[in-house]
Short mmCIF file of C-alpha atoms in Angstrom, two decimals:
data_model
loop_
_atom_site.label_atom_id
_atom_site.label_comp_id
_atom_site.label_asym_id
_atom_site.label_seq_id
_atom_site.Cartn_x
_atom_site.Cartn_y
_atom_site.Cartn_z
CA MET B 1 -2.57 -19.75 23.44
CA PHE B 2 -3.06 -18.02 26.55
CA ARG B 3 -2.86 -20.47 29.00
CA GLU B 4 0.08 -22.28 27.11
CA ARG B 5 1.76 -18.36 27.66
CA ARG B 6 0.58 -18.15 30.94
CA THR B 7 2.30 -21.22 32.03
CA THR B 8 5.04 -20.68 30.16
CA LEU B 9 5.97 -17.28 32.03
CA GLY B 10 4.91 -19.11 35.72
CA LEU B 11 2.01 -16.85 35.86
CA THR B 12 -1.07 -17.68 38.26
CA MET B 13 -4.79 -17.12 37.08
CA ARG B 14 -4.80 -14.32 39.68
CA ASP B 15 -1.98 -12.63 38.33
CA VAL B 16 -3.30 -12.57 34.74
CA ALA B 17 -6.25 -11.34 36.26
CA GLY B 18 -5.10 -8.59 38.06
CA SER B 19 -7.67 -5.68 39.03
CA SER B 20 -9.55 -5.90 35.56
CA LEU B 21 -10.79 -9.94 35.28
CA SER B 22 -11.39 -12.42 38.29
CA PRO B 23 -9.81 -15.73 38.08
CA THR B 24 -12.83 -17.30 37.32
CA ALA B 25 -12.89 -14.95 33.55
CA VAL B 26 -9.47 -16.25 33.23
CA ASN B 27 -9.58 -19.55 33.68
CA ASN B 28 -13.36 -19.89 31.22
CA ILE B 29 -11.42 -17.87 28.44
CA GLU B 30 -8.72 -20.28 28.24
CA LYS B 31 -10.37 -23.06 28.54
CA GLY B 32 -12.76 -21.87 25.34
CA LYS B 33 -16.09 -21.45 27.47
CA ILE B 34 -16.65 -17.40 26.79
CA ASN B 35 -15.18 -15.70 23.93
CA PRO B 36 -13.89 -12.45 25.43
CA THR B 37 -14.00 -9.12 24.49
CA ILE B 38 -11.60 -7.02 22.16
CA GLU B 39 -10.79 -5.09 25.24
CA THR B 40 -9.90 -8.22 27.54
CA VAL B 41 -8.15 -9.55 24.26
CA LEU B 42 -5.73 -6.37 24.06
CA TYR B 43 -5.52 -6.32 28.03
CA LEU B 44 -4.33 -10.37 28.15
CA CYS B 45 -1.91 -9.83 25.34
CA GLN B 46 -0.40 -6.84 27.51
CA VAL B 47 -0.64 -9.05 31.06
CA LEU B 48 1.03 -12.02 28.49
CA ASN B 49 3.31 -10.03 26.30
CA LEU B 50 1.99 -11.32 23.17
CA GLN B 51 1.60 -9.43 20.04
CA PRO B 52 -2.24 -8.45 19.67
CA GLU B 53 -2.46 -9.57 15.68
CA LYS B 54 -1.60 -12.87 16.07
CA VAL B 55 -4.33 -13.17 18.66
CA LEU B 56 -7.05 -11.24 17.18
CA LEU B 57 -7.05 -12.95 13.94
CA PHE B 58 -8.83 -15.97 15.54
CA HIS B 59 -11.14 -13.83 17.47
CA PRO B 60 -14.47 -15.45 16.41
CA ASP B 61 -15.85 -11.50 14.98
CA TYR B 62 -13.43 -11.12 12.51
CA THR B 63 -16.03 -7.44 11.66
CA LYS B 64 -14.74 -6.11 15.52
CA THR B 65 -11.03 -6.87 14.97
CA ALA B 66 -10.43 -5.98 11.26
CA ALA B 67 -10.12 -2.29 11.87
CA LEU B 68 -7.68 -2.67 14.63
CA LEU B 69 -5.67 -5.01 12.39
CA PHE B 70 -5.98 -2.65 9.30
CA THR B 71 -4.14 -0.15 12.48
CA ARG B 72 -1.73 -2.54 13.03
CA ILE B 73 -0.65 -2.60 9.25
CA ASP B 74 -0.30 0.91 9.37
CA ASP B 75 1.24 1.34 12.34
CA LEU B 76 4.23 -1.41 10.84
CA VAL B 77 4.07 0.43 7.58
CA ASP B 78 4.98 4.34 9.03
CA ARG B 79 7.72 1.53 11.00
CA GLY B 80 9.01 0.67 7.62
CA GLU B 81 8.46 -3.07 8.39
CA ILE B 82 6.79 -2.90 4.99
CA ASP B 83 7.19 -6.69 4.83
CA GLU B 84 5.76 -8.19 7.92
CA ALA B 85 2.55 -5.84 7.09
CA ILE B 86 2.66 -7.53 4.09
CA THR B 87 2.34 -11.24 6.02
CA LEU B 88 -0.08 -10.09 8.42
CA LEU B 89 -2.27 -8.98 5.53
CA TYR B 90 -2.10 -12.67 4.31
CA ASP B 91 -2.70 -14.03 7.34
CA MET B 92 -6.00 -11.63 7.82
CA TYR B 93 -7.02 -12.89 3.55
CA TRP B 94 -6.38 -16.35 4.38
CA VAL B 95 -8.45 -16.39 7.50
CA ALA B 96 -11.62 -13.82 5.99
CA SER B 97 -11.80 -16.55 2.80
CA ASP B 98 -13.39 -18.90 5.76
CA LEU B 99 -16.05 -16.61 6.22
CA PRO B 100 -19.30 -17.36 4.75
CA ASP B 101 -19.38 -14.05 3.21
CA TYR B 102 -15.90 -13.35 2.57
CA GLU B 103 -16.21 -11.34 -0.59
CA LEU B 104 -16.17 -7.86 1.04
CA PRO B 105 -13.52 -8.61 3.65
CA THR B 106 -11.39 -9.93 1.28
CA ALA B 107 -11.42 -7.33 -1.46
CA GLU B 108 -11.00 -4.81 1.61
CA ILE B 109 -7.74 -7.52 2.34
CA GLN B 110 -6.73 -6.99 -1.14
CA TYR B 111 -7.07 -3.41 -1.46
CA LYS B 112 -4.81 -2.58 1.47
CA ILE B 113 -2.81 -4.85 0.58
CA SER B 114 -1.83 -2.98 -3.06
CA GLN B 115 -2.11 0.21 -0.60
CA VAL B 116 1.18 -1.42 0.64
CA PHE B 117 2.97 -2.82 -2.38
CA ALA B 118 2.38 0.86 -3.74
CA LYS B 119 4.17 2.40 -0.56
CA ASN B 120 6.80 -0.04 -1.24
CA GLY B 121 6.98 1.26 -4.99
CA ARG B 122 6.22 -3.05 -6.32
CA LEU B 123 3.62 -1.24 -8.58
CA ASP B 124 3.22 -4.26 -10.49
CA SER B 125 2.43 -6.67 -7.47
CA ALA B 126 0.08 -3.58 -6.31
CA MET B 127 -2.07 -3.16 -10.15
CA THR B 128 -2.63 -7.21 -9.07
CA ALA B 129 -4.19 -6.71 -5.96
CA MET B 130 -6.07 -3.91 -6.92
CA THR B 131 -7.90 -5.88 -9.59
CA HIS B 132 -8.98 -8.69 -7.55
CA ALA B 133 -10.35 -6.23 -5.38
CA TYR B 134 -11.99 -4.60 -7.75
CA LYS B 135 -13.81 -8.34 -9.07
CA LEU B 136 -14.75 -9.06 -5.74
CA PHE B 137 -16.05 -5.48 -5.03
CA ILE B 138 -18.06 -6.29 -8.32
CA LEU B 139 -19.60 -9.57 -6.57
CA THR B 140 -20.55 -7.73 -3.95
CA LYS B 141 -21.97 -5.23 -5.98
CA ASN B 142 -19.85 -2.43 -3.59
CA TYR B 143 -20.07 0.21 -6.53
CA GLU B 144 -18.43 2.94 -4.39
CA ARG B 145 -15.83 0.07 -4.01
CA GLN B 146 -15.97 -0.05 -7.40
CA VAL B 147 -14.78 2.90 -8.48
CA ASP B 148 -12.36 3.71 -5.37
CA ALA B 149 -10.48 0.40 -7.03
CA VAL B 150 -10.29 1.51 -11.22
CA CYS B 151 -9.28 5.21 -9.47
CA SER B 152 -6.25 3.57 -7.84
CA LEU B 153 -5.74 1.76 -10.75
CA ALA B 154 -6.00 4.67 -12.59
CA ALA B 155 -3.23 6.31 -10.40
CA LEU B 156 -1.12 3.10 -10.43
CA ALA B 157 -0.69 3.65 -13.94
CA LYS B 158 -0.09 7.07 -13.73
CA VAL B 159 2.65 6.20 -11.19
CA LYS B 160 4.44 3.92 -14.14
CA GLN B 161 4.01 6.95 -16.57
CA GLN B 162 1.48 4.90 -18.53
CA LEU B 163 -0.77 8.13 -19.03
CA GLN B 164 -2.60 7.09 -21.73
CA ARG B 165 -3.75 4.33 -19.66
CA ALA B 166 -4.61 6.04 -16.97
CA ILE B 167 -6.52 8.25 -19.17
CA GLY B 168 -8.51 5.12 -20.42
CA THR B 169 -8.73 3.79 -16.66
CA TYR B 170 -10.11 7.02 -15.19
CA THR B 171 -12.39 7.43 -17.99
CA THR B 172 -14.26 3.86 -17.47
CA THR B 173 -14.29 5.32 -13.65
CA LEU B 174 -16.06 8.22 -15.04
CA GLU B 175 -18.47 5.61 -17.31
CA LEU B 176 -19.19 3.23 -13.03
CA ALA B 177 -19.75 7.55 -11.44
CA TYR B 178 -22.42 8.28 -13.63
CA ARG B 179 -24.34 5.05 -13.76
CA HIS B 180 -24.10 4.23 -10.48
CA LYS B 181 -25.52 7.78 -9.67
CA LEU B 182 -22.25 8.76 -7.51
CA PHE B 183 -22.43 11.95 -8.64
CA ASP B 184 -20.81 13.44 -5.80
CA ARG B 185 -17.20 11.63 -6.81
CA VAL B 186 -17.89 12.95 -10.74
CA GLY B 187 -15.54 16.20 -10.19
CA ARG B 188 -12.94 14.36 -8.60
CA ILE B 189 -12.29 12.24 -11.42
CA LEU B 190 -12.55 14.83 -14.27
CA LEU B 191 -9.97 17.02 -12.25
CA GLU B 192 -7.65 13.51 -12.15
CA MET B 193 -8.14 13.47 -16.16
CA ALA B 194 -7.27 17.50 -16.08
CA TYR B 195 -3.56 16.65 -14.47
CA LEU B 196 -2.89 13.70 -16.60
CA PHE B 197 -3.97 16.11 -20.03
CA MET B 198 -1.74 18.74 -18.50
CA GLU B 199 0.84 15.96 -18.23
CA CYS B 200 0.37 14.37 -21.18
CA VAL B 201 0.70 18.67 -22.83
CA GLU B 202 -2.52 18.43 -24.22
CA GLN B 203 -3.84 21.92 -22.38
CA GLN B 204 -7.51 22.15 -24.43
CA GLU B 205 -8.17 18.42 -23.17
CA THR B 206 -6.95 20.26 -19.67
CA ILE B 207 -9.13 23.26 -19.85
CA SER B 208 -12.01 21.30 -20.93
CA HIS B 209 -11.73 18.52 -18.40
CA CYS B 210 -11.21 21.34 -15.51
CA ALA B 211 -14.35 23.52 -16.44
CA GLN B 212 -16.26 20.14 -15.99
CA ALA B 213 -14.90 19.38 -12.78
CA GLU B 214 -15.81 22.90 -12.25
CA ARG B 215 -19.19 22.60 -12.42
CA GLU B 216 -19.59 19.43 -10.55
CA PHE B 217 -17.83 20.61 -7.58
CA ARG B 218 -19.86 23.78 -7.88
CA ARG B 219 -22.81 22.16 -8.22
CA ILE B 220 -21.96 19.75 -5.03
CA ARG B 221 -20.81 23.39 -3.22
CA ASP B 222 -17.57 21.93 -2.63
CA ALA B 223 -15.31 25.39 -2.66
CA ASP B 224 -11.49 23.31 -2.61
CA GLY B 225 -12.62 21.16 -5.89
CA LEU B 226 -13.48 24.30 -7.36
CA ALA B 227 -10.63 26.33 -6.78
CA GLU B 228 -8.20 23.55 -7.10
CA ALA B 229 -9.39 22.68 -10.44
CA GLN B 230 -9.30 26.93 -11.74
CA LEU B 231 -5.99 27.06 -11.05
CA LEU B 232 -5.06 24.05 -12.42
CA ARG B 233 -7.43 25.57 -15.77
CA ALA B 234 -5.47 29.34 -15.41
CA GLN B 235 -2.34 26.87 -15.30
CA ALA B 236 -3.28 25.79 -18.93
CA LEU B 237 -4.70 28.32 -20.27
CA CYS B 238 -1.50 30.73 -19.38
CA GLU B 239 0.48 27.95 -21.17
CA LEU B 240 -1.56 28.41 -23.88
CA GLY B 241 -0.77 32.70 -23.65
CA ARG B 242 -4.41 33.28 -23.25
CA LEU B 243 -3.35 35.39 -20.30
CA GLN B 244 -7.33 37.37 -19.52
CA GLU B 245 -8.80 34.20 -19.09
CA ALA B 246 -6.16 33.11 -16.74
CA LEU B 247 -6.34 35.97 -14.73
CA GLU B 248 -10.29 35.68 -14.42
CA ALA B 249 -9.91 32.14 -13.38
CA ILE B 250 -6.75 32.05 -11.09
CA GLU B 251 -8.21 35.56 -8.50
CA ALA B 252 -11.36 33.22 -7.23
CA ALA B 253 -8.90 30.57 -6.09
CA TYR B 254 -6.03 32.41 -5.02
CA HIS B 255 -8.54 34.60 -2.85
CA HIS B 256 -10.48 31.31 -1.64
CA PHE B 257 -6.50 29.54 -0.78
CA ILE B 258 -6.14 33.03 1.21
CA ALA B 259 -9.06 32.11 3.01
CA THR B 260 -8.62 28.67 3.83
CA GLY B 261 -4.55 29.33 4.54
CA ASP B 262 -4.03 26.62 2.04
CA LEU B 263 -0.55 28.03 2.14
CA PRO B 264 1.20 25.15 -0.47
CA ARG B 265 -1.75 26.07 -3.29
CA GLN B 266 -1.69 29.99 -2.15
CA ALA B 267 2.38 29.92 -3.53
CA GLU B 268 1.50 28.36 -6.31
CA ALA B 269 -1.26 30.81 -7.10
CA ALA B 270 0.63 33.80 -6.44
CA ARG B 271 3.87 32.12 -8.45
CA LEU B 272 1.38 31.80 -11.38
CA LEU B 273 -0.24 35.44 -10.72
CA GLY B 274 3.22 36.76 -11.44
CA GLU B 275 3.91 35.13 -14.69
CA ILE B 276 -0.03 36.22 -16.10
CA HIS B 277 0.90 40.29 -14.88
CA SER B 278 4.42 39.85 -16.41
CA GLY B 279 2.58 38.92 -19.45
CA LEU B 280 0.56 41.18 -19.34
CA HIS B 281 3.33 43.80 -18.59
CA ALA B 282 2.17 44.85 -15.54
CA TYR B 283 5.57 44.24 -13.96
CA GLU B 284 4.71 45.92 -10.31
CA SER B 285 1.76 43.11 -9.56
CA ALA B 286 3.83 40.63 -11.12
CA ALA B 287 7.20 41.35 -9.08
CA GLU B 288 4.50 41.59 -6.09
CA HIS B 289 3.35 38.33 -6.45
CA TYR B 290 6.49 36.92 -6.89
CA CYS B 291 7.26 38.08 -3.45
CA GLN B 292 4.63 36.84 -1.99
CA ALA B 293 5.23 33.51 -3.35
CA LEU B 294 8.56 33.90 -2.73
CA CYS B 295 7.43 33.99 1.29
CA LEU B 296 5.55 31.14 0.72
CA ALA B 297 7.60 28.67 -1.30
CA GLY B 298 8.57 27.87 2.17
CA SER B 299 5.44 25.51 2.66
CA ALA B 300 4.71 25.10 -0.73
CA ALA B 301 6.27 22.08 -2.89
CA PRO B 302 10.17 21.92 -2.66
CA ASP B 303 10.25 23.20 -6.99
CA THR B 304 8.25 25.77 -6.27
CA LEU B 305 11.00 27.85 -5.02
CA HIS B 306 12.80 27.20 -8.11
CA GLN B 307 9.88 28.10 -10.17
CA VAL B 308 9.76 31.38 -8.39
CA LEU B 309 13.19 32.04 -9.08
CA GLY B 310 12.44 31.32 -12.98
CA GLY B 311 9.95 33.72 -13.47
CA LEU B 312 11.82 36.48 -11.65
CA ALA B 313 14.48 35.70 -13.98
CA SER B 314 11.88 36.22 -17.06
CA LEU B 315 10.28 39.90 -15.16
CA ALA B 316 14.24 40.38 -15.19
CA LEU B 317 14.91 39.64 -18.83
CA LEU B 318 11.41 41.26 -19.75
CA GLN B 319 12.59 44.64 -17.66
CA GLN B 320 16.83 44.29 -19.49
CA LYS B 321 18.08 43.08 -16.27
CA THR B 322 19.95 40.66 -18.00
CA GLU B 323 22.44 39.74 -15.39
CA VAL B 324 20.04 39.57 -12.66
CA ALA B 325 17.67 37.37 -15.20
CA ARG B 326 20.48 35.31 -15.43
CA ASN B 327 21.96 34.81 -11.93
CA HIS B 328 17.95 33.62 -10.96
CA ALA B 329 17.62 31.73 -13.83
CA GLN B 330 21.21 29.63 -12.92
CA ARG B 331 19.92 28.98 -9.65
CA ALA B 332 16.57 27.87 -10.75
CA LEU B 333 18.13 25.34 -13.03
CA SER B 334 20.29 23.84 -10.45
CA ARG B 335 17.41 22.06 -8.98
CA LEU B 336 14.29 22.05 -11.37
CA GLN B 337 14.45 18.66 -12.82
CA LYS B 338 11.04 18.83 -15.15
CA PRO B 339 11.73 18.94 -18.70
CA LYS B 340 8.92 21.73 -19.43
CA ASP B 341 10.24 23.59 -16.36
CA ARG B 342 14.11 23.27 -17.66
CA SER B 343 13.21 24.78 -21.13
CA LYS B 344 11.79 27.71 -19.64
CA LEU B 345 14.86 28.63 -18.06
CA TYR B 346 16.98 27.65 -20.58
CA ARG B 347 14.80 30.35 -23.03
CA ILE B 348 15.31 32.78 -20.25
CA LEU B 349 18.88 32.17 -20.54
CA ALA B 350 19.39 32.09 -23.86
CA GLY B 351 16.94 35.95 -23.98
CA CYS B 352 20.27 36.87 -21.89
CA ASP B 353 22.51 36.21 -24.54
CA LEU B 354 21.37 37.60 -27.03
CA GLN B 355 20.80 40.97 -24.51
CA ALA B 356 24.27 40.26 -24.23
CA GLY B 357 25.00 39.79 -28.07
CA ASP B 358 26.48 36.31 -27.66
CA ILE B 359 25.33 34.62 -30.09
CA GLU B 360 26.76 31.29 -30.16
CA GLU B 361 25.58 30.60 -26.73
CA TYR B 362 22.52 31.89 -27.55
CA LYS B 363 22.14 29.08 -30.46
CA ALA B 364 23.17 26.58 -27.30
CA ASN B 365 20.69 27.30 -24.78
CA MET B 366 17.79 27.26 -27.44
CA TYR B 367 18.88 24.18 -28.60
CA ARG B 368 18.95 23.02 -24.86
CA ALA B 369 15.27 24.04 -24.51
CA VAL B 370 14.45 22.16 -27.86
CA ASP B 371 15.68 18.99 -26.56
CA ALA B 372 14.15 19.83 -22.55
CA LEU B 373 10.97 20.08 -24.73
CA LEU B 374 11.22 16.65 -26.41
CA GLU B 375 11.88 15.01 -23.81
CA ALA B 376 9.15 16.32 -22.17
CA GLY B 377 7.05 15.33 -24.99
CA ASP B 378 6.00 18.58 -26.15
CA PRO B 379 7.27 18.28 -29.80
CA CYS B 380 5.13 20.73 -31.30
CA SER B 381 6.16 23.81 -28.54
CA ALA B 382 10.06 22.20 -29.47
CA ALA B 383 9.42 23.72 -33.26
CA LEU B 384 8.05 26.28 -32.71
CA ILE B 385 11.89 27.19 -31.11
CA GLN B 386 13.55 26.09 -33.93
CA CYS B 387 11.97 28.19 -36.29
CA GLU B 388 12.11 31.32 -33.44
CA LEU B 389 16.08 30.43 -33.21
CA ALA B 390 16.11 29.95 -37.37
CA ASP B 391 14.36 33.22 -37.85
CA GLN B 392 16.42 35.39 -35.09
CA THR B 393 19.51 33.97 -36.79
CA ASP B 394 18.43 33.77 -40.49
CA ASP B 395 19.03 29.59 -40.77
CA PHE B 396 16.80 29.23 -43.09
CA GLU B 397 17.57 25.72 -43.78
CA LEU B 398 16.66 25.56 -40.13
CA LEU B 399 13.47 27.19 -40.62
CA ARG B 400 12.54 24.75 -43.27
CA ASP B 401 13.19 21.65 -40.87
CA GLY B 402 11.11 23.41 -37.91
CA ALA B 403 8.18 24.09 -40.32
CA ARG B 404 8.62 19.92 -41.24
CA LYS B 405 8.45 19.29 -37.68
CA LEU B 406 5.49 21.62 -37.02
CA ARG B 407 3.51 20.14 -39.96
CA ARG B 408 4.24 15.86 -39.00
CA VAL B 409 2.64 17.11 -35.36
CA ILE B 410 -0.17 18.77 -37.23
CA THR B 411 -0.79 15.63 -39.80
CA SER B 412 -0.54 13.60 -36.61
CA SER B 413 -3.06 15.44 -34.03
CA LYS B 414 -5.30 15.55 -37.05
CA ARG B 415 -4.98 11.76 -36.88
CA LEU B 416 -5.75 11.16 -33.87
#
């Protein structure tokens, strides 16, 4: 390869050698008498204008070139050259397949293939590749990588909105971690399960898994993981109306985020503190924390600003500032897409309508809140809002319908 390229470019061995090599060394490399180092290969590729990956693929010591090739793949993905990255990965796979101990190198390549497919939105292909990687990790008895692979399969199921499948997969991962004594992984797995339960509107399971995760994080002295679990547990407690417990859970986490300079989580914790204090009728503290969250919202997730506006709307409604509440809620509603967030805003707008005496618009916004909760997969809260609407409007038929729906939800959950 080197000789053909040199002659094509019309270069002599001395031209190629430069000040880095001797002409004799170049001659021996071209004739295959010596194996060049990785540094020499990269130098020759630069001089001869060759793509390094095409040469590194066939270097005798694959274990030395693999890391460089993976770095090259990351560069291709960052530039959006996904097809080129996948082609290179499959070239690596066929080369690695001929190695005597092929299982671990090919497993790592399949793992990387899965990650590239996932970044490109090809989730089914990503799951297939990750399953192959997991099977190969089993053959090598590499327990840590087995856990990594199964965690990745669970994360892919979550992206596909297959939440129950993701929970089941994380349960398998948890069993693997305990079986092989990978205790430092347990807290993170429990926390990922807690996030899934929160998405499934199962706050009690969220609280339980967060509490278990907190114990594990304390045991391994992972302060970041502990604070993250406390934040999520506080969110679940707040949704259940257990505000004093939520306050106790969030305060330590909030101070940790301040101490570590974690601005996105600090913003989320400040917003949640505003919501908790608002529910406890500590309006000055609520306003103070909402303002802090508003200042930090620029460095947080895109939805955080509008969630803070929703919190300010709720606070204004409690203080009978109807038009202020309405303006904040409408601004937030124009951007927030998650059904659960939208249901809260519709309820705030309904409260504004009730204060203004507009019963028809109150009903319309309450029904919008019900529809949003049903879309979010929370029929219990939807039925409770329906009952609240029936109580406000003295609609006994609507009240009976809401009660029937509640009974169905309760019966269904008992069966589960």
